[in-house]
mmCIF file of C-alpha atoms in Angstrom:
data_model
loop_
_atom_site.group_PDB
_atom_site.id
_atom_site.type_symbol
_atom_site.label_atom_id
_atom_site.label_comp_id
_atom_site.label_asym_id
_atom_site.label_seq_id
_atom_site.Cartn_x
_atom_site.Cartn_y
_atom_site.Cartn_z
ATOM 1 C CA MET L 1 2.682 -61.711 71.926
ATOM 2 C CA ASN L 2 -1.026 -62.031 71.218
ATOM 3 C CA GLU L 3 -2.525 -62.990 67.861
ATOM 4 C CA ARG L 4 -3.429 -59.418 66.966
ATOM 5 C CA SER L 5 0.102 -58.203 67.675
ATOM 6 C CA ALA L 6 1.572 -61.053 65.677
ATOM 7 C CA ARG L 7 -0.620 -60.186 62.713
ATOM 8 C CA SER L 8 0.402 -56.546 63.050
ATOM 9 C CA VAL L 9 4.116 -57.363 63.096
ATOM 10 C CA THR L 10 3.733 -59.811 60.193
ATOM 11 C CA SER L 11 1.790 -57.259 58.188
ATOM 12 C CA GLY L 12 4.406 -54.607 58.860
ATOM 13 C CA VAL L 13 7.287 -56.858 57.831
ATOM 14 C CA ALA L 14 5.417 -57.945 54.701
ATOM 15 C CA GLY L 15 4.691 -54.337 53.814
ATOM 16 C CA ARG L 16 8.331 -53.332 54.242
ATOM 17 C CA LEU L 17 9.499 -56.291 52.211
ATOM 18 C CA GLY L 18 6.934 -55.488 49.514
ATOM 19 C CA ARG L 19 8.058 -51.866 49.345
ATOM 20 C CA ALA L 20 11.699 -52.922 49.259
ATOM 21 C CA ALA L 21 10.993 -55.398 46.441
ATOM 22 C CA ALA L 22 9.046 -52.795 44.497
ATOM 23 C CA PHE L 23 11.848 -50.274 44.933
ATOM 24 C CA SER L 24 14.438 -52.836 43.821
ATOM 25 C CA LEU L 25 12.339 -53.726 40.778
ATOM 26 C CA LEU L 26 11.900 -50.058 39.890
ATOM 27 C CA ALA L 27 15.601 -49.354 40.378
ATOM 28 C CA GLY L 28 16.481 -52.380 38.272
ATOM 29 C CA THR L 29 14.063 -51.339 35.548
ATOM 30 C CA VAL L 30 15.360 -47.765 35.507
ATOM 31 C CA GLY L 31 18.949 -48.988 35.605
ATOM 32 C CA GLY L 32 18.306 -51.479 32.803
ATOM 33 C CA ALA L 33 16.629 -48.829 30.690
ATOM 34 C CA ALA L 34 19.587 -46.521 31.261
ATOM 35 C CA VAL L 35 22.001 -49.246 30.146
ATOM 36 C CA LEU L 36 19.957 -49.936 27.014
ATOM 37 C CA ALA L 37 19.705 -46.221 26.231
ATOM 38 C CA GLY L 38 23.451 -45.820 26.625
ATOM 39 C CA GLU L 39 24.182 -48.791 24.399
ATOM 40 C CA ALA L 40 21.716 -47.525 21.794
ATOM 41 C CA PHE L 41 23.495 -44.154 21.779
ATOM 42 C CA VAL L 42 26.864 -45.812 21.295
ATOM 43 C CA ALA L 43 25.497 -48.098 18.562
ATOM 44 C CA ARG L 44 23.917 -45.177 16.667
ATOM 45 C CA HIS L 45 27.145 -43.198 16.711
ATOM 46 C CA ARG L 46 29.528 -45.955 15.660
ATOM 47 C CA ARG L 47 31.260 -45.630 12.327
ATOM 48 C CA TYR L 48 29.685 -48.170 9.997
ATOM 49 C CA ALA L 49 30.732 -49.335 6.548
ATOM 50 C CA GLN L 50 29.326 -47.229 3.716
ATOM 51 C CA PRO L 51 28.271 -48.207 0.177
ATOM 52 C CA GLU L 52 31.280 -48.527 -2.108
ATOM 53 C CA LEU L 53 30.629 -45.923 -4.794
ATOM 54 C CA GLY L 54 32.892 -47.652 -7.300
ATOM 55 C CA LEU L 55 31.025 -50.939 -7.003
ATOM 56 C CA ALA L 56 29.105 -51.789 -10.179
ATOM 57 C CA LEU L 57 25.380 -52.271 -9.626
ATOM 58 C CA ARG L 58 24.990 -53.953 -13.021
ATOM 59 C CA ALA L 59 27.064 -56.781 -14.427
ATOM 60 C CA THR L 60 26.819 -59.813 -16.701
ATOM 61 C CA ILE L 61 28.394 -63.000 -15.400
ATOM 62 C CA GLY L 62 28.607 -66.353 -17.176
ATOM 63 C CA ARG L 63 29.644 -67.811 -20.505
ATOM 64 C CA ALA L 64 28.252 -66.461 -23.754
ATOM 65 C CA GLY L 65 25.503 -68.657 -25.125
ATOM 66 C CA ALA L 66 24.330 -69.917 -21.750
ATOM 67 C CA ALA L 67 20.656 -69.508 -20.914
ATOM 68 C CA PRO L 68 20.150 -65.935 -19.695
ATOM 69 C CA LEU L 69 18.796 -65.092 -16.261
ATOM 70 C CA ARG L 70 17.921 -61.595 -15.119
ATOM 71 C CA LEU L 71 18.458 -61.354 -11.358
ATOM 72 C CA VAL L 72 17.622 -58.149 -9.495
ATOM 73 C CA LEU L 73 18.295 -57.450 -5.826
ATOM 74 C CA LEU L 74 16.071 -55.231 -3.685
ATOM 75 C CA GLY L 75 16.368 -54.223 -0.058
ATOM 76 C CA ASP L 76 18.841 -52.615 2.305
ATOM 77 C CA SER L 77 22.632 -52.380 2.473
ATOM 78 C CA SER L 78 23.031 -56.134 2.068
ATOM 79 C CA ALA L 79 21.464 -55.924 -1.408
ATOM 80 C CA LEU L 80 24.326 -53.578 -2.324
ATOM 81 C CA GLY L 81 27.085 -55.552 -0.646
ATOM 82 C CA VAL L 82 28.009 -52.925 1.947
ATOM 83 C CA GLY L 83 31.031 -54.190 3.837
ATOM 84 C CA VAL L 84 33.021 -55.363 0.797
ATOM 85 C CA ASP L 85 34.663 -53.479 -2.056
ATOM 86 C CA ARG L 86 34.597 -55.993 -4.929
ATOM 87 C CA LEU L 87 31.607 -57.061 -6.977
ATOM 88 C CA GLU L 88 32.525 -60.741 -6.714
ATOM 89 C CA ASP L 89 32.361 -60.489 -2.901
ATOM 90 C CA THR L 90 28.841 -59.014 -2.746
ATOM 91 C CA ILE L 91 25.841 -61.255 -2.205
ATOM 92 C CA GLY L 92 24.751 -60.598 -5.789
ATOM 93 C CA GLY L 93 28.170 -61.278 -7.249
ATOM 94 C CA GLN L 94 28.596 -64.511 -5.301
ATOM 95 C CA LEU L 95 25.154 -65.755 -6.290
ATOM 96 C CA ALA L 96 25.742 -64.847 -9.931
ATOM 97 C CA ASN L 97 29.026 -66.762 -9.979
ATOM 98 C CA LEU L 98 27.416 -69.798 -8.357
ATOM 99 C CA LEU L 99 24.577 -69.716 -10.900
ATOM 100 C CA ALA L 100 27.067 -69.409 -13.770
ATOM 101 C CA GLU L 101 29.182 -72.389 -12.722
ATOM 102 C CA GLY L 102 29.130 -75.721 -14.533
ATOM 103 C CA PRO L 103 28.076 -76.801 -18.026
ATOM 104 C CA THR L 104 24.413 -76.036 -17.324
ATOM 105 C CA GLY L 105 25.185 -72.680 -15.757
ATOM 106 C CA ARG L 106 23.298 -69.500 -16.560
ATOM 107 C CA ARG L 107 24.450 -66.219 -18.037
ATOM 108 C CA VAL L 108 23.346 -63.913 -15.224
ATOM 109 C CA HIS L 109 22.415 -60.309 -15.877
ATOM 110 C CA LEU L 110 22.769 -58.916 -12.358
ATOM 111 C CA SER L 111 21.426 -55.613 -11.059
ATOM 112 C CA SER L 112 20.522 -54.055 -7.726
ATOM 113 C CA VAL L 113 18.055 -51.340 -6.794
ATOM 114 C CA GLY L 114 18.679 -51.693 -3.059
ATOM 115 C CA VAL L 115 19.395 -48.628 -0.943
ATOM 116 C CA SER L 116 21.476 -48.667 2.220
ATOM 117 C CA GLY L 117 19.398 -47.970 5.313
ATOM 118 C CA SER L 118 16.130 -49.032 3.689
ATOM 119 C CA ARG L 119 13.170 -50.311 5.661
ATOM 120 C CA SER L 120 10.248 -52.290 4.302
ATOM 121 C CA THR L 121 8.342 -49.053 3.680
ATOM 122 C CA ASP L 122 10.929 -48.205 0.995
ATOM 123 C CA LEU L 123 10.285 -51.306 -1.092
ATOM 124 C CA ALA L 124 7.463 -49.795 -3.171
ATOM 125 C CA THR L 125 9.889 -47.378 -4.848
ATOM 126 C CA GLN L 126 12.433 -50.134 -5.380
ATOM 127 C CA VAL L 127 9.857 -52.396 -7.016
ATOM 128 C CA ALA L 128 8.973 -49.607 -9.458
ATOM 129 C CA ARG L 129 12.665 -49.218 -10.342
ATOM 130 C CA ALA L 130 13.158 -52.981 -10.687
ATOM 131 C CA LEU L 131 10.319 -53.208 -13.206
ATOM 132 C CA LEU L 132 11.643 -50.449 -15.443
ATOM 133 C CA GLY L 133 12.951 -51.723 -18.767
ATOM 134 C CA GLU L 134 13.309 -55.465 -19.307
ATOM 135 C CA ARG L 135 11.421 -57.474 -16.729
ATOM 136 C CA PRO L 136 13.669 -59.449 -14.353
ATOM 137 C CA ASP L 137 13.240 -63.202 -14.092
ATOM 138 C CA VAL L 138 14.038 -63.473 -10.390
ATOM 139 C CA ALA L 139 13.980 -60.870 -7.635
ATOM 140 C CA LEU L 140 15.865 -61.395 -4.382
ATOM 141 C CA ILE L 141 14.719 -59.200 -1.497
ATOM 142 C CA LEU L 142 16.927 -58.730 1.563
ATOM 143 C CA ILE L 143 15.187 -56.531 4.130
ATOM 144 C CA GLY L 144 14.239 -56.397 7.788
ATOM 145 C CA ALA L 145 17.364 -55.516 9.761
ATOM 146 C CA ASN L 146 16.550 -51.808 9.889
ATOM 147 C CA ASP L 147 12.923 -52.551 10.757
ATOM 148 C CA ALA L 148 14.135 -54.690 13.649
ATOM 149 C CA THR L 149 16.793 -52.324 14.998
ATOM 150 C CA GLY L 150 14.254 -49.503 14.834
ATOM 151 C CA LEU L 151 11.845 -51.731 16.814
ATOM 152 C CA ARG L 152 9.154 -51.266 14.175
ATOM 153 C CA ARG L 153 5.940 -53.241 14.498
ATOM 154 C CA PRO L 154 6.604 -56.582 12.740
ATOM 155 C CA SER L 155 3.119 -56.762 11.242
ATOM 156 C CA ASP L 156 3.524 -53.335 9.622
ATOM 157 C CA ALA L 157 6.936 -54.167 8.151
ATOM 158 C CA ALA L 158 5.643 -57.505 6.889
ATOM 159 C CA ALA L 159 2.630 -55.874 5.242
ATOM 160 C CA TYR L 160 4.867 -53.598 3.145
ATOM 161 C CA LEU L 161 7.056 -56.548 2.207
ATOM 162 C CA GLY L 162 4.035 -58.652 1.254
ATOM 163 C CA ALA L 163 2.735 -55.841 -0.956
ATOM 164 C CA ALA L 164 6.095 -55.634 -2.743
ATOM 165 C CA VAL L 165 6.171 -59.394 -3.334
ATOM 166 C CA HIS L 166 2.601 -59.301 -4.636
ATOM 167 C CA ARG L 167 3.435 -56.559 -7.170
ATOM 168 C CA LEU L 168 6.456 -58.479 -8.442
ATOM 169 C CA ARG L 169 4.483 -61.711 -8.730
ATOM 170 C CA GLU L 170 1.747 -59.904 -10.656
ATOM 171 C CA ALA L 171 4.490 -58.852 -13.074
ATOM 172 C CA ARG L 172 5.429 -62.559 -13.429
ATOM 173 C CA VAL L 173 8.688 -62.220 -11.538
ATOM 174 C CA GLU L 174 9.779 -65.092 -9.292
ATOM 175 C CA VAL L 175 10.556 -63.770 -5.815
ATOM 176 C CA VAL L 176 12.875 -65.052 -3.093
ATOM 177 C CA VAL L 177 13.072 -63.260 0.245
ATOM 178 C CA GLY L 178 15.919 -63.644 2.700
ATOM 179 C CA THR L 179 14.249 -62.816 6.003
ATOM 180 C CA CYS L 180 15.802 -60.660 8.730
ATOM 181 C CA PRO L 181 19.196 -62.137 9.642
ATOM 182 C CA ASP L 182 20.293 -63.067 13.160
ATOM 183 C CA LEU L 183 20.923 -59.679 14.757
ATOM 184 C CA GLY L 184 21.935 -61.444 17.946
ATOM 185 C CA ALA L 185 25.185 -62.263 16.136
ATOM 186 C CA VAL L 186 26.321 -58.684 15.476
ATOM 187 C CA ARG L 187 29.324 -57.412 17.441
ATOM 188 C CA ALA L 188 28.639 -53.706 16.885
ATOM 189 C CA ILE L 189 25.843 -53.794 19.492
ATOM 190 C CA ALA L 190 26.715 -54.749 23.067
ATOM 191 C CA PRO L 191 24.638 -56.971 25.339
ATOM 192 C CA PRO L 192 21.953 -56.675 26.599
ATOM 193 C CA LEU L 193 20.831 -54.470 23.692
ATOM 194 C CA ARG L 194 22.126 -57.139 21.315
ATOM 195 C CA GLN L 195 19.660 -59.606 22.792
ATOM 196 C CA VAL L 196 16.838 -57.076 22.444
ATOM 197 C CA VAL L 197 17.478 -56.459 18.739
ATOM 198 C CA GLY L 198 17.982 -60.195 18.223
ATOM 199 C CA TRP L 199 14.525 -60.794 19.711
ATOM 200 C CA SER L 200 13.086 -58.019 17.544
ATOM 201 C CA GLY L 201 14.700 -59.549 14.465
ATOM 202 C CA ARG L 202 13.145 -62.959 15.154
ATOM 203 C CA ARG L 203 9.699 -61.366 15.455
ATOM 204 C CA VAL L 204 10.191 -59.514 12.164
ATOM 205 C CA ALA L 205 11.386 -62.689 10.418
ATOM 206 C CA ARG L 206 8.335 -64.676 11.543
ATOM 207 C CA ALA L 207 5.959 -61.976 10.300
ATOM 208 C CA GLN L 208 7.894 -61.725 7.032
ATOM 209 C CA THR L 209 7.596 -65.456 6.398
ATOM 210 C CA THR L 210 3.823 -65.404 6.666
ATOM 211 C CA ALA L 211 3.438 -62.320 4.471
ATOM 212 C CA VAL L 212 5.766 -63.556 1.735
ATOM 213 C CA LEU L 213 4.193 -66.998 1.469
ATOM 214 C CA GLU L 214 0.724 -65.484 1.303
ATOM 215 C CA ALA L 215 1.894 -63.195 -1.528
ATOM 216 C CA GLY L 216 3.296 -66.097 -3.548
ATOM 217 C CA GLY L 217 7.022 -65.712 -2.844
ATOM 218 C CA SER L 218 9.637 -68.106 -1.501
ATOM 219 C CA VAL L 219 11.366 -67.653 1.848
ATOM 220 C CA VAL L 220 14.830 -68.421 3.181
ATOM 221 C CA ASP L 221 15.137 -68.039 6.959
ATOM 222 C CA LEU L 222 18.587 -66.472 7.131
ATOM 223 C CA ALA L 223 18.661 -66.357 10.924
ATOM 224 C CA THR L 224 18.031 -70.092 11.265
ATOM 225 C CA GLU L 225 20.144 -71.131 8.283
ATOM 226 C CA THR L 226 23.195 -68.926 8.906
ATOM 227 C CA GLY L 227 22.895 -67.411 12.390
ATOM 228 C CA PRO L 228 24.954 -70.117 14.152
ATOM 229 C CA VAL L 229 27.843 -69.552 11.730
ATOM 230 C CA PHE L 230 27.784 -65.787 12.284
ATOM 231 C CA ARG L 231 27.687 -66.268 16.052
ATOM 232 C CA ALA L 232 30.637 -68.659 15.989
ATOM 233 C CA ASP L 233 32.864 -66.790 13.526
ATOM 234 C CA ALA L 234 33.514 -63.059 13.910
ATOM 235 C CA GLY L 235 35.139 -63.137 10.462
ATOM 236 C CA THR L 236 31.696 -63.371 8.859
ATOM 237 C CA LEU L 237 31.285 -59.664 9.707
ATOM 238 C CA CYS L 238 33.283 -56.817 8.188
ATOM 239 C CA GLN L 239 35.346 -54.376 10.252
ATOM 240 C CA ASP L 240 32.293 -52.509 11.560
ATOM 241 C CA GLY L 241 30.948 -55.608 13.308
ATOM 242 C CA PHE L 242 27.514 -55.189 11.732
ATOM 243 C CA HIS L 243 27.564 -55.748 7.964
ATOM 244 C CA PRO L 244 28.667 -59.091 6.487
ATOM 245 C CA SER L 245 32.181 -59.586 5.183
ATOM 246 C CA ALA L 246 32.985 -61.457 1.977
ATOM 247 C CA ASP L 247 32.863 -64.665 4.035
ATOM 248 C CA GLY L 248 29.523 -63.658 5.531
ATOM 249 C CA TYR L 249 28.007 -62.947 2.133
ATOM 250 C CA ARG L 250 29.326 -66.319 0.948
ATOM 251 C CA VAL L 251 27.509 -68.045 3.801
ATOM 252 C CA TRP L 252 24.308 -66.206 2.845
ATOM 253 C CA ALA L 253 24.772 -66.979 -0.848
ATOM 254 C CA HIS L 254 24.997 -70.715 -0.255
ATOM 255 C CA ALA L 255 21.912 -70.595 1.984
ATOM 256 C CA LEU L 256 19.940 -68.681 -0.659
ATOM 257 C CA LEU L 257 21.192 -70.611 -3.686
ATOM 258 C CA PRO L 258 18.708 -73.546 -3.655
ATOM 259 C CA ALA L 259 15.728 -71.167 -3.574
ATOM 260 C CA ILE L 260 17.236 -69.005 -6.324
ATOM 261 C CA VAL L 261 17.918 -72.076 -8.486
ATOM 262 C CA ALA L 262 14.331 -73.261 -7.987
ATOM 263 C CA ALA L 263 13.017 -69.807 -8.901
ATOM 264 C CA ALA L 264 15.224 -69.702 -11.997
ATOM 265 C CA ALA L 265 13.974 -73.146 -13.048
ATOM 266 C CA ALA L 266 10.388 -71.926 -12.694
ATOM 267 C CA THR L 267 11.070 -69.174 -15.237
ATOM 268 C CA THR L 268 12.141 -71.727 -17.874
ATOM 269 C CA ARG L 269 8.898 -73.683 -17.480
ATOM 270 C CA ARG L 270 6.680 -70.765 -18.486
#
């Protein structure tokens, strides 16, 4: 075989291999997209826990005579405690009880203006509601999961969150934000879509951190602080495999508590 023939054969083999590789890549991409689309359809049509209508959104917890603390929760379903049916099991109820414990505990006036399904774009309305009547001392914002599962642009979601924090700080409210939790831990979404929303959640959380700090709020990275526990223990999620259970909210509450205590202390120094 002469050199020209060899080059011709080599070129032909390379071309066939290239076309085969391209076809395999295209088939894999199409197949992967089909899998993700199917999993997204299943995830959207699962039956998820709903807000408990009988759950009080306002409560006072702590001994009479203790220093008062007005704590308001803003955000999505987690700010309401979706997944549990008792006030003491919600994130707000657990935090209020922790703040009320001990001889130096606070008398916590707890309220929530969160709305299940909320995204960061909904926070402006919630801030307006939170500032009606007596001004809260501390606001806890739990948001980001719906931005991440909807694959919203992290910078856009973070901008709305930063604006909400800025408005609350202008009103002299201390603000703590629990960033997007570890969505790679949820059981309601199957792999590989679970990994996709987990990646989206991490991007949202990073953008949130920057925006909140720039607006003067405090940040608790829920994914880093509590994600390993949620991944290891399915009992941290309620029966729908997406929302936290009482145990899950307890894990969050203990992660958030130091920042809430610091924010509460800041209100007494004014």
